[in-house]
mmCIF file of C-alpha atoms in Angstrom:
data_model
loop_
_atom_site.group_PDB
_atom_site.id
_atom_site.type_symbol
_atom_site.label_atom_id
_atom_site.label_comp_id
_atom_site.label_asym_id
_atom_site.label_seq_id
_atom_site.Cartn_x
_atom_site.Cartn_y
_atom_site.Cartn_z
ATOM 1 C CA MET A 1 -0.536 -8.092 30.126
ATOM 2 C CA ARG A 2 -1.768 -7.224 26.650
ATOM 3 C CA THR A 3 -5.043 -6.141 25.109
ATOM 4 C CA ASN A 4 -7.048 -8.450 22.900
ATOM 5 C CA THR A 5 -6.891 -8.301 19.125
ATOM 6 C CA PRO A 6 -9.753 -6.218 17.616
ATOM 7 C CA ILE A 7 -12.816 -8.319 16.959
ATOM 8 C CA ALA A 8 -13.338 -9.244 13.314
ATOM 9 C CA ILE A 9 -16.122 -7.567 11.398
ATOM 10 C CA GLU A 10 -18.035 -10.812 10.892
ATOM 11 C CA GLN A 11 -17.987 -11.506 14.618
ATOM 12 C CA GLU A 12 -19.356 -8.074 15.381
ATOM 13 C CA ASN A 13 -22.118 -8.453 12.768
ATOM 14 C CA LYS A 14 -21.397 -4.975 11.505
ATOM 15 C CA SER A 15 -21.223 -3.728 7.958
ATOM 16 C CA THR A 16 -17.796 -2.694 6.722
ATOM 17 C CA TRP A 17 -18.712 0.992 6.778
ATOM 18 C CA LYS A 18 -20.089 0.864 10.331
ATOM 19 C CA PHE A 19 -16.996 -0.951 11.481
ATOM 20 C CA LEU A 20 -14.662 1.598 9.853
ATOM 21 C CA LEU A 21 -16.663 4.518 11.264
ATOM 22 C CA SER A 22 -16.479 3.022 14.722
ATOM 23 C CA GLU A 23 -12.721 2.637 14.350
ATOM 24 C CA LEU A 24 -12.368 6.347 13.544
ATOM 25 C CA LYS A 25 -13.463 7.244 17.048
ATOM 26 C CA PRO A 26 -10.589 8.360 19.308
ATOM 27 C CA LYS A 27 -9.186 5.824 21.740
ATOM 28 C CA GLY A 28 -7.529 6.952 24.934
ATOM 29 C CA LYS A 29 -7.026 10.452 26.291
ATOM 30 C CA ILE A 30 -7.535 13.408 23.982
ATOM 31 C CA PHE A 31 -5.705 16.114 25.931
ATOM 32 C CA THR A 32 -2.206 14.666 26.040
ATOM 33 C CA PRO A 33 1.013 16.718 25.815
ATOM 34 C CA PHE A 34 1.694 15.379 22.321
ATOM 35 C CA ASN A 35 -1.827 16.237 21.091
ATOM 36 C CA ILE A 36 -1.714 19.708 22.619
ATOM 37 C CA ILE A 37 1.627 20.476 20.960
ATOM 38 C CA SER A 38 1.028 18.796 17.593
ATOM 39 C CA VAL A 39 -2.530 19.940 16.732
ATOM 40 C CA PRO A 40 -1.777 23.702 16.529
ATOM 41 C CA ILE A 41 1.366 23.004 14.467
ATOM 42 C CA ILE A 42 -0.552 20.716 12.091
ATOM 43 C CA LEU A 43 -3.299 23.336 11.614
ATOM 44 C CA ALA A 44 -0.718 26.057 10.958
ATOM 45 C CA GLY A 45 1.110 23.759 8.564
ATOM 46 C CA LEU A 46 -2.054 23.033 6.592
ATOM 47 C CA VAL A 47 -2.702 26.755 6.208
ATOM 48 C CA ILE A 48 0.878 27.274 4.965
ATOM 49 C CA ILE A 49 0.483 24.391 2.473
ATOM 50 C CA VAL A 50 -2.690 26.038 1.092
ATOM 51 C CA ILE A 51 -0.797 29.330 0.712
ATOM 52 C CA ARG A 52 2.080 27.510 -0.979
ATOM 53 C CA PHE A 53 -0.207 26.069 -3.685
ATOM 54 C CA TRP A 54 -2.251 29.265 -3.924
ATOM 55 C CA LYS A 55 0.518 31.874 -4.195
ATOM 56 C CA GLY A 56 3.471 29.718 -5.241
ATOM 57 C CA ILE A 57 6.475 28.155 -3.571
ATOM 58 C CA GLY A 58 8.301 31.489 -3.268
ATOM 59 C CA SER A 59 5.594 32.860 -0.952
ATOM 60 C CA VAL A 60 6.526 30.518 1.904
ATOM 61 C CA THR A 61 10.162 29.494 1.241
ATOM 62 C CA ASN A 62 13.574 31.077 0.674
ATOM 63 C CA LEU A 63 14.241 28.909 -2.363
ATOM 64 C CA THR A 64 15.664 30.570 -5.488
ATOM 65 C CA GLN A 65 16.769 29.609 -8.988
ATOM 66 C CA ASP A 66 20.266 29.103 -7.565
ATOM 67 C CA ILE A 67 19.010 27.087 -4.555
ATOM 68 C CA PRO A 68 15.951 25.191 -5.879
ATOM 69 C CA TRP A 69 16.087 22.439 -3.243
ATOM 70 C CA GLY A 70 15.990 23.225 0.460
ATOM 71 C CA LEU A 71 14.741 21.802 3.741
ATOM 72 C CA TRP A 72 11.816 19.913 2.225
ATOM 73 C CA ILE A 73 14.132 17.898 0.005
ATOM 74 C CA GLY A 74 17.206 17.782 2.243
ATOM 75 C CA PHE A 75 15.396 16.725 5.407
ATOM 76 C CA ASP A 76 11.914 15.487 4.553
ATOM 77 C CA VAL A 77 12.974 13.356 1.558
ATOM 78 C CA VAL A 78 16.719 12.607 1.537
ATOM 79 C CA THR A 79 17.088 12.257 5.321
ATOM 80 C CA GLY A 80 13.678 10.708 5.907
ATOM 81 C CA VAL A 81 14.229 7.975 3.330
ATOM 82 C CA ALA A 82 17.503 7.051 5.068
ATOM 83 C CA PHE A 83 15.639 6.578 8.346
ATOM 84 C CA ALA A 84 13.064 4.437 6.567
ATOM 85 C CA GLY A 85 15.882 2.052 5.575
ATOM 86 C CA GLY A 86 15.194 -0.105 8.616
ATOM 87 C CA ALA A 87 12.329 -1.739 6.726
ATOM 88 C CA TYR A 88 14.455 -3.315 4.005
ATOM 89 C CA VAL A 89 17.201 -4.286 6.464
ATOM 90 C CA ILE A 90 14.836 -5.994 8.944
ATOM 91 C CA THR A 91 12.821 -7.786 6.242
ATOM 92 C CA PHE A 92 16.093 -9.022 4.682
ATOM 93 C CA MET A 93 17.242 -10.343 8.065
ATOM 94 C CA VAL A 94 13.938 -12.090 8.846
ATOM 95 C CA TYR A 95 12.710 -13.396 5.475
ATOM 96 C CA ILE A 96 15.993 -13.939 3.627
ATOM 97 C CA LEU A 97 18.521 -14.734 6.392
ATOM 98 C CA ASN A 98 15.807 -16.416 8.527
ATOM 99 C CA MET A 99 16.820 -14.535 11.712
ATOM 100 C CA ARG A 100 13.548 -15.313 13.488
ATOM 101 C CA LYS A 101 14.273 -13.417 16.694
ATOM 102 C CA TYR A 102 13.594 -10.149 14.837
ATOM 103 C CA LYS A 103 10.204 -11.286 13.485
ATOM 104 C CA SER A 104 8.268 -9.498 16.245
ATOM 105 C CA ILE A 105 9.423 -6.088 14.977
ATOM 106 C CA VAL A 106 8.874 -6.714 11.263
ATOM 107 C CA ARG A 107 5.365 -5.307 11.060
ATOM 108 C CA VAL A 108 6.005 -2.149 13.036
ATOM 109 C CA THR A 109 9.206 -1.506 11.052
ATOM 110 C CA VAL A 110 7.462 -2.014 7.718
ATOM 111 C CA LEU A 111 4.599 0.229 8.842
ATOM 112 C CA ASN A 112 7.037 2.940 9.842
ATOM 113 C CA GLY A 113 8.827 2.633 6.510
ATOM 114 C CA PHE A 114 5.629 2.679 4.482
ATOM 115 C CA LEU A 115 4.278 5.779 6.212
ATOM 116 C CA ALA A 116 7.643 7.493 5.844
ATOM 117 C CA TYR A 117 7.672 6.907 2.088
ATOM 118 C CA VAL A 118 4.059 8.038 1.664
ATOM 119 C CA PHE A 119 4.553 11.257 3.593
ATOM 120 C CA TYR A 120 7.968 12.092 2.173
ATOM 121 C CA ALA A 121 6.618 11.526 -1.334
ATOM 122 C CA GLY A 122 3.931 14.020 -0.330
ATOM 123 C CA ALA A 123 6.567 16.430 0.922
ATOM 124 C CA LEU A 124 8.290 16.104 -2.447
ATOM 125 C CA LEU A 125 5.170 17.520 -4.112
ATOM 126 C CA LEU A 126 5.490 20.648 -1.969
ATOM 127 C CA ASP A 127 8.939 21.338 -3.355
ATOM 128 C CA LEU A 128 8.027 20.981 -7.024
ATOM 129 C CA GLY A 129 7.302 24.223 -8.848
ATOM 130 C CA ARG A 130 4.833 22.350 -11.059
ATOM 131 C CA PRO A 131 3.647 19.454 -8.861
ATOM 132 C CA TRP A 132 1.205 18.212 -11.487
ATOM 133 C CA ASN A 133 4.178 17.100 -13.575
ATOM 134 C CA VAL A 134 5.068 14.485 -10.944
ATOM 135 C CA ILE A 135 3.019 11.904 -12.862
ATOM 136 C CA ASN A 136 5.008 12.362 -16.078
ATOM 137 C CA PRO A 137 7.418 9.460 -15.398
ATOM 138 C CA ILE A 138 4.405 7.247 -14.739
ATOM 139 C CA ILE A 139 2.043 8.031 -17.619
ATOM 140 C CA GLY A 140 4.748 8.384 -20.259
ATOM 141 C CA ASN A 141 4.319 12.099 -20.907
ATOM 142 C CA ASN A 142 7.943 13.162 -21.144
ATOM 143 C CA PHE A 143 9.335 10.133 -19.324
ATOM 144 C CA GLY A 144 12.738 11.697 -18.634
ATOM 145 C CA THR A 145 14.542 8.357 -18.811
ATOM 146 C CA ASN A 146 17.924 10.096 -18.899
ATOM 147 C CA SER A 147 17.389 11.489 -15.401
ATOM 148 C CA VAL A 148 18.191 9.760 -12.117
ATOM 149 C CA LEU A 149 14.880 11.194 -10.885
ATOM 150 C CA PHE A 150 13.103 8.863 -13.340
ATOM 151 C CA LEU A 151 14.585 5.884 -11.502
ATOM 152 C CA VAL A 152 13.919 7.395 -8.078
ATOM 153 C CA ALA A 153 10.275 8.106 -8.982
ATOM 154 C CA TRP A 154 9.643 4.528 -10.114
ATOM 155 C CA HIS A 155 11.568 3.087 -7.167
ATOM 156 C CA PHE A 156 9.478 5.155 -4.735
ATOM 157 C CA LEU A 157 6.192 4.119 -6.335
ATOM 158 C CA LEU A 158 6.997 0.424 -6.638
ATOM 159 C CA TYR A 159 8.588 0.221 -3.188
ATOM 160 C CA MET A 160 5.518 1.786 -1.549
ATOM 161 C CA ILE A 161 3.385 -0.846 -3.262
ATOM 162 C CA ALA A 162 5.745 -3.597 -2.088
ATOM 163 C CA GLN A 163 5.650 -2.323 1.511
ATOM 164 C CA LEU A 164 1.858 -2.121 1.402
ATOM 165 C CA ILE A 165 1.729 -5.777 0.326
ATOM 166 C CA GLU A 166 4.164 -6.703 3.116
ATOM 167 C CA PHE A 167 1.969 -4.973 5.698
ATOM 168 C CA SER A 168 -1.391 -5.984 4.184
ATOM 169 C CA PRO A 169 -1.816 -9.234 6.207
ATOM 170 C CA ALA A 170 -2.138 -7.064 9.324
ATOM 171 C CA ILE A 171 -4.915 -5.070 7.625
ATOM 172 C CA ALA A 172 -6.695 -8.281 6.633
ATOM 173 C CA GLU A 173 -6.462 -9.574 10.220
ATOM 174 C CA TRP A 174 -7.916 -6.292 11.493
ATOM 175 C CA LEU A 175 -10.840 -6.618 9.065
ATOM 176 C CA GLY A 176 -11.262 -10.327 9.756
ATOM 177 C CA ALA A 177 -10.748 -11.150 6.057
ATOM 178 C CA ARG A 178 -9.422 -14.685 6.399
ATOM 179 C CA ARG A 179 -9.362 -15.726 2.750
ATOM 180 C CA ILE A 180 -7.783 -12.468 1.581
ATOM 181 C CA ARG A 181 -5.254 -12.680 4.401
ATOM 182 C CA GLY A 182 -4.114 -16.074 3.137
ATOM 183 C CA ILE A 183 -3.606 -14.716 -0.389
ATOM 184 C CA LEU A 184 -1.699 -11.663 0.840
ATOM 185 C CA SER A 185 0.532 -13.748 3.102
ATOM 186 C CA GLY A 186 1.496 -15.865 0.129
ATOM 187 C CA MET A 187 2.675 -12.716 -1.662
ATOM 188 C CA THR A 188 4.911 -11.571 1.207
ATOM 189 C CA ILE A 189 8.195 -13.228 0.199
ATOM 190 C CA ALA A 190 7.977 -11.972 -3.388
ATOM 191 C CA ALA A 191 7.133 -8.459 -2.140
ATOM 192 C CA VAL A 192 10.057 -8.569 0.303
ATOM 193 C CA ILE A 193 12.596 -9.589 -2.352
ATOM 194 C CA PHE A 194 11.246 -6.984 -4.765
ATOM 195 C CA GLY A 195 11.189 -4.330 -2.053
ATOM 196 C CA ILE A 196 14.741 -5.015 -0.864
ATOM 197 C CA THR A 197 16.047 -4.675 -4.403
ATOM 198 C CA LEU A 198 14.191 -1.421 -4.989
ATOM 199 C CA SER A 199 15.190 0.059 -1.658
ATOM 200 C CA MET A 200 18.894 -0.654 -2.157
ATOM 201 C CA LEU A 201 18.711 0.992 -5.575
ATOM 202 C CA HIS A 202 16.944 4.172 -4.564
ATOM 203 C CA GLN A 203 18.929 4.647 -1.337
ATOM 204 C CA SER A 204 21.992 4.930 -3.550
ATOM 205 C CA GLY A 205 19.929 6.679 -6.260
ATOM 206 C CA LEU A 206 19.246 9.620 -3.977
ATOM 207 C CA GLY A 207 22.992 10.056 -3.616
ATOM 208 C CA ALA A 208 23.414 9.727 -7.387
ATOM 209 C CA LEU A 209 21.182 12.789 -7.808
ATOM 210 C CA TYR A 210 24.050 14.891 -6.466
ATOM 211 C CA LEU A 211 26.754 13.461 -8.737
ATOM 212 C CA MET A 212 25.908 16.163 -11.287
ATOM 213 C CA ALA A 213 26.452 18.903 -8.684
ATOM 214 C CA GLN A 214 30.222 18.602 -8.340
ATOM 215 C CA GLU A 215 30.788 22.345 -8.700
ATOM 216 C CA LYS A 216 28.043 23.160 -6.183
ATOM 217 C CA ILE A 217 28.822 20.873 -3.228
ATOM 218 C CA HIS A 218 31.755 21.422 -0.889
ATOM 219 C CA PRO A 219 34.617 19.010 -1.766
ATOM 220 C CA LEU A 220 34.522 17.462 1.702
ATOM 221 C CA TRP A 221 31.025 16.121 0.997
ATOM 222 C CA TYR A 222 31.198 15.521 -2.736
ATOM 223 C CA SER A 223 32.705 12.430 -4.328
ATOM 224 C CA GLU A 224 31.806 9.964 -7.046
ATOM 225 C CA PHE A 225 31.093 7.501 -4.221
ATOM 226 C CA ILE A 226 28.128 9.400 -2.771
ATOM 227 C CA PRO A 227 25.689 6.672 -3.907
ATOM 228 C CA ILE A 228 27.654 3.979 -2.016
ATOM 229 C CA LEU A 229 27.984 6.180 1.074
ATOM 230 C CA PHE A 230 24.250 6.921 1.040
ATOM 231 C CA PHE A 231 23.446 3.212 0.755
ATOM 232 C CA VAL A 232 25.779 2.076 3.564
ATOM 233 C CA SER A 233 24.671 4.880 5.888
ATOM 234 C CA SER A 234 20.996 3.957 5.296
ATOM 235 C CA ILE A 235 21.688 0.635 7.025
ATOM 236 C CA PHE A 236 22.704 2.068 10.387
ATOM 237 C CA ALA A 237 20.376 5.061 9.956
ATOM 238 C CA GLY A 238 17.382 2.779 9.547
ATOM 239 C CA LEU A 239 18.374 0.445 12.390
ATOM 240 C CA SER A 240 19.032 3.389 14.705
ATOM 241 C CA MET A 241 15.510 4.599 13.953
ATOM 242 C CA VAL A 242 14.222 1.075 14.716
ATOM 243 C CA ILE A 243 15.994 1.185 18.092
ATOM 244 C CA PHE A 244 14.718 4.702 18.844
ATOM 245 C CA GLU A 245 11.145 4.112 17.687
ATOM 246 C CA GLY A 246 11.028 0.676 19.285
ATOM 247 C CA SER A 247 12.134 2.020 22.663
ATOM 248 C CA ILE A 248 9.370 4.637 22.609
ATOM 249 C CA SER A 249 6.735 2.185 21.356
ATOM 250 C CA HIS A 250 7.541 -0.284 24.149
ATOM 251 C CA LYS A 251 6.729 2.435 26.663
ATOM 252 C CA VAL A 252 3.738 4.068 24.966
ATOM 253 C CA PHE A 253 2.090 0.828 23.776
ATOM 254 C CA PHE A 254 3.281 -1.357 26.649
ATOM 255 C CA SER A 255 -0.108 -3.025 27.147
ATOM 256 C CA GLN A 256 -0.267 -4.262 23.557
ATOM 257 C CA ILE A 257 3.013 -6.213 23.635
ATOM 258 C CA SER A 258 3.100 -9.782 24.860
ATOM 259 C CA GLU A 259 5.309 -10.723 27.777
ATOM 260 C CA LYS A 260 7.413 -12.895 25.470
ATOM 261 C CA ASN A 261 8.154 -9.969 23.146
ATOM 262 C CA HIS A 262 8.903 -7.708 26.104
ATOM 263 C CA HIS A 263 11.580 -10.135 27.249
ATOM 264 C CA ALA A 264 12.943 -10.444 23.714
ATOM 265 C CA GLN A 265 13.408 -6.679 23.312
ATOM 266 C CA LYS A 266 16.828 -6.539 24.964
ATOM 267 C CA GLY A 267 18.238 -9.270 22.733
ATOM 268 C CA ILE A 268 16.823 -7.540 19.649
ATOM 269 C CA ILE A 269 18.362 -4.188 20.583
ATOM 270 C CA LEU A 270 21.745 -5.783 21.320
ATOM 271 C CA GLY A 271 21.684 -7.552 17.946
ATOM 272 C CA LEU A 272 20.805 -4.337 16.110
ATOM 273 C CA ALA A 273 23.624 -2.523 17.934
ATOM 274 C CA LYS A 274 26.127 -5.098 16.673
ATOM 275 C CA ILE A 275 24.945 -4.626 13.084
ATOM 276 C CA CYS A 276 25.048 -0.824 13.447
ATOM 277 C CA ALA A 277 28.633 -0.969 14.709
ATOM 278 C CA GLY A 278 29.697 -3.085 11.741
ATOM 279 C CA ALA A 279 27.930 -0.879 9.182
ATOM 280 C CA MET A 280 29.331 2.310 10.745
ATOM 281 C CA PHE A 281 32.854 0.888 10.665
ATOM 282 C CA VAL A 282 32.480 0.183 6.926
ATOM 283 C CA TYR A 283 31.051 3.691 6.406
ATOM 284 C CA PHE A 284 33.876 5.393 8.315
ATOM 285 C CA PHE A 285 36.491 3.331 6.456
ATOM 286 C CA LEU A 286 34.949 4.369 3.111
ATOM 287 C CA GLN A 287 34.891 8.014 4.191
ATOM 288 C CA VAL A 288 38.601 7.856 5.065
ATOM 289 C CA LEU A 289 39.406 6.264 1.702
ATOM 290 C CA VAL A 290 37.424 8.945 -0.136
ATOM 291 C CA PHE A 291 39.120 11.684 1.909
ATOM 292 C CA ILE A 292 42.597 10.368 1.073
ATOM 293 C CA HIS A 293 41.775 9.626 -2.559
ATOM 294 C CA ASP A 294 40.402 13.130 -3.179
ATOM 295 C CA LYS A 295 43.333 14.772 -1.316
ATOM 296 C CA ASN A 296 41.065 16.867 0.900
ATOM 297 C CA TRP A 297 43.710 17.634 3.534
ATOM 298 C CA VAL A 298 43.806 21.245 2.386
ATOM 299 C CA TYR A 299 40.221 21.842 3.607
ATOM 300 C CA ILE A 300 40.640 20.529 7.156
ATOM 301 C CA ASN A 301 42.026 23.724 8.692
ATOM 302 C CA THR A 302 38.969 25.742 7.634
ATOM 303 C CA PRO A 303 35.543 26.329 9.236
ATOM 304 C CA MET A 304 33.974 23.732 6.916
ATOM 305 C CA GLY A 305 36.810 21.359 7.748
ATOM 306 C CA TYR A 306 36.057 21.663 11.458
ATOM 307 C CA TRP A 307 32.410 21.037 10.661
ATOM 308 C CA PHE A 308 33.401 17.892 8.723
ATOM 309 C CA LEU A 309 35.516 16.643 11.641
ATOM 310 C CA LEU A 310 32.586 17.214 14.014
ATOM 311 C CA GLU A 311 30.398 15.025 11.805
ATOM 312 C CA MET A 312 32.978 12.275 11.386
ATOM 313 C CA ILE A 313 34.267 12.135 14.964
ATOM 314 C CA GLY A 314 31.269 13.271 17.013
ATOM 315 C CA PHE A 315 28.521 11.503 15.075
ATOM 316 C CA VAL A 316 30.262 8.513 13.470
ATOM 317 C CA LEU A 317 33.248 7.447 15.551
ATOM 318 C CA VAL A 318 31.674 8.197 18.947
ATOM 319 C CA PRO A 319 28.392 6.306 18.342
ATOM 320 C CA LEU A 320 30.383 3.513 16.635
ATOM 321 C CA PHE A 321 32.419 3.119 19.819
ATOM 322 C CA LEU A 322 29.264 3.300 21.968
ATOM 323 C CA PHE A 323 27.507 0.635 19.894
ATOM 324 C CA TYR A 324 30.538 -1.646 20.154
ATOM 325 C CA GLN A 325 31.005 -1.149 23.905
ATOM 326 C CA SER A 326 27.313 -1.382 24.721
ATOM 327 C CA TYR A 327 27.034 -4.675 22.839
ATOM 328 C CA ARG A 328 29.979 -6.108 24.773
ATOM 329 C CA LYS A 329 28.609 -4.894 28.122
ATOM 330 C CA ASN A 330 24.895 -5.588 27.399
ATOM 331 C CA ASN A 331 24.119 -1.918 28.089
ATOM 332 C CA VAL A 332 20.763 -1.074 26.468
ATOM 333 C CA PHE A 333 20.771 2.539 27.704
ATOM 334 C CA MET A 334 24.107 3.197 25.983
ATOM 335 C CA ILE A 335 22.722 1.677 22.778
ATOM 336 C CA ARG A 336 19.806 4.117 22.852
ATOM 337 C CA VAL A 337 22.207 7.020 23.356
ATOM 338 C CA ALA A 338 24.313 5.769 20.431
ATOM 339 C CA ALA A 339 21.168 5.467 18.264
ATOM 340 C CA ILE A 340 20.209 9.081 18.964
ATOM 341 C CA LEU A 341 23.739 10.298 18.181
ATOM 342 C CA THR A 342 23.714 8.255 14.987
ATOM 343 C CA MET A 343 20.387 9.747 13.891
ATOM 344 C CA LEU A 344 21.689 13.239 14.542
ATOM 345 C CA GLY A 345 24.789 12.381 12.521
ATOM 346 C CA VAL A 346 22.746 11.116 9.574
ATOM 347 C CA ILE A 347 20.633 14.299 9.648
ATOM 348 C CA LEU A 348 23.845 16.365 9.727
ATOM 349 C CA ASN A 349 25.398 14.423 6.852
ATOM 350 C CA ARG A 350 22.356 14.639 4.586
ATOM 351 C CA LEU A 351 21.931 18.360 5.293
ATOM 352 C CA ASN A 352 25.635 18.940 4.679
ATOM 353 C CA VAL A 353 25.286 17.403 1.222
ATOM 354 C CA THR A 354 21.935 18.957 0.326
ATOM 355 C CA VAL A 355 21.750 22.284 2.152
ATOM 356 C CA ILE A 356 24.761 23.400 4.245
ATOM 357 C CA GLY A 357 27.487 22.315 1.823
ATOM 358 C CA PHE A 358 25.401 23.080 -1.270
ATOM 359 C CA ARG A 359 26.442 26.391 -2.875
ATOM 360 C CA TRP A 360 28.573 26.906 0.198
ATOM 361 C CA ASP A 361 30.619 29.669 -1.466
ATOM 362 C CA MET A 362 27.693 31.964 -2.290
ATOM 363 C CA PRO A 363 27.628 35.402 -0.623
ATOM 364 C CA VAL A 364 23.994 34.887 0.393
ATOM 365 C CA ARG A 365 23.267 31.458 1.862
ATOM 366 C CA TYR A 366 19.956 29.636 1.935
ATOM 367 C CA VAL A 367 18.242 29.569 5.331
ATOM 368 C CA PRO A 368 14.804 27.935 5.599
ATOM 369 C CA THR A 369 11.902 30.139 6.642
ATOM 370 C CA TRP A 370 9.886 29.413 9.771
ATOM 371 C CA MET A 371 7.075 28.301 7.463
ATOM 372 C CA GLU A 372 9.287 25.620 5.905
ATOM 373 C CA ILE A 373 10.102 24.342 9.388
ATOM 374 C CA VAL A 374 6.420 24.309 10.414
ATOM 375 C CA VAL A 375 5.460 22.334 7.304
ATOM 376 C CA THR A 376 8.236 19.818 8.007
ATOM 377 C CA LEU A 377 6.966 19.386 11.575
ATOM 378 C CA THR A 378 3.445 19.015 10.196
ATOM 379 C CA VAL A 379 4.514 16.137 7.959
ATOM 380 C CA ILE A 380 6.217 14.407 10.893
ATOM 381 C CA PHE A 381 3.331 14.932 13.331
ATOM 382 C CA VAL A 382 0.639 13.756 10.894
ATOM 383 C CA GLU A 383 2.730 10.651 10.218
ATOM 384 C CA ILE A 384 2.941 9.969 13.980
ATOM 385 C CA TRP A 385 -0.836 10.463 14.362
ATOM 386 C CA ILE A 386 -1.550 7.882 11.657
ATOM 387 C CA PHE A 387 1.131 5.540 13.034
ATOM 388 C CA ARG A 388 -0.521 5.712 16.477
ATOM 389 C CA TRP A 389 -3.979 5.183 14.992
ATOM 390 C CA VAL A 390 -2.850 2.029 13.174
ATOM 391 C CA ILE A 391 -0.961 0.642 16.167
ATOM 392 C CA ASN A 392 -4.020 1.060 18.421
ATOM 393 C CA ARG A 393 -6.299 -0.830 16.019
ATOM 394 C CA MET A 394 -4.337 -3.365 13.995
ATOM 395 C CA PRO A 395 -2.249 -6.348 15.150
ATOM 396 C CA VAL A 396 1.106 -4.683 14.653
ATOM 397 C CA LEU A 397 2.707 -4.858 18.087
ATOM 398 C CA ARG A 398 0.096 -7.195 19.545
ATOM 399 C CA ASP A 399 -0.070 -10.828 18.514
ATOM 400 C CA ALA A 400 -2.061 -11.868 15.470
ATOM 401 C CA PRO A 401 -5.520 -13.429 16.077
ATOM 402 C CA ALA A 402 -5.614 -17.174 16.718
ATOM 403 C CA TRP A 403 -7.128 -17.987 13.318
ATOM 404 C CA ALA A 404 -4.223 -16.214 11.566
ATOM 405 C CA LYS A 405 -1.628 -18.059 13.672
ATOM 406 C CA ASP A 406 -3.126 -21.371 12.653
ATOM 407 C CA LYS A 407 -2.281 -20.602 9.042
ATOM 408 C CA HIS A 408 1.439 -20.057 9.700
#
């Protein structure tokens, strides 16, 4: 059983503004556990953000000249972008490899990726001492072409535009804009190819940012192959997020999903598990090669060495084995467990590179303040609110309207 697609504006005989205002009204219950928990945190986070821009970044964070990047970069940006990698992987599988069984999750994956990039780009502004300079690479005022950040900035901007084009047919269907929808659909393949290229570049580009920090990152997490490791890990990080988010969406938005897509979910999850297992095997093999090449045996019998083994064994090998076994045994529950472990492992790896293993030998270590944590939760919760709003109104999980299907 599924709900009907929202009625087009022309059919409702409403002006665009009246239609949009009507869509802003809440749908469903207001006092839910998620709303009750998230609203106070969001309000507190907004207050902290105002203080940050009013009194400076030092008023709400523990960042210093020695540790200029902390939780907002390490988790919100570097880790979050890895989890958004599912968008370029799924679109590559569907539009380039023509794996049609994954087509039903394309829109929700692209939406998740687009919102992630928008909000993590916003989080990046919080971490900049002079946030108004963020437009310099765009307008040509001090381009900074020698910096990897120049490439990352342009990749972020162009990839967000590409993802918006990929998702725009759903917006046109929601608005009932038939002619515009046809034009936007014709742009999808070009946007997908462009987006995949950009995403592959900046996934590795984020790792390249840390190539210049050889003396600051613990040897167990630094190598000249960080860009490759970041790129490969973004594959299984993004697909694990697709499995995790998809499992929740199928429960929360059950009524919006057609019976056909409900039945297809198990096959989709099993297929994603197989890809995750393959990507994680490549990643682990590369990590072993880097470990041997850099002769890091000397660090193993140390506290940081034990921490490294926990990451590699507990959050790479174990979920790799679970993905492989669950695919063979058609065990969806085990796949979901493996996806959660994989996500925790990706968070651990990115934080080890950017926070925990960064300036690891300093007498005073960086620890994020409670305000930094609240702002991070605010970014995540606001993203979920907007994600839910879009899902409840646009044909993302539900089928497209009949007139749009006729044009396929």
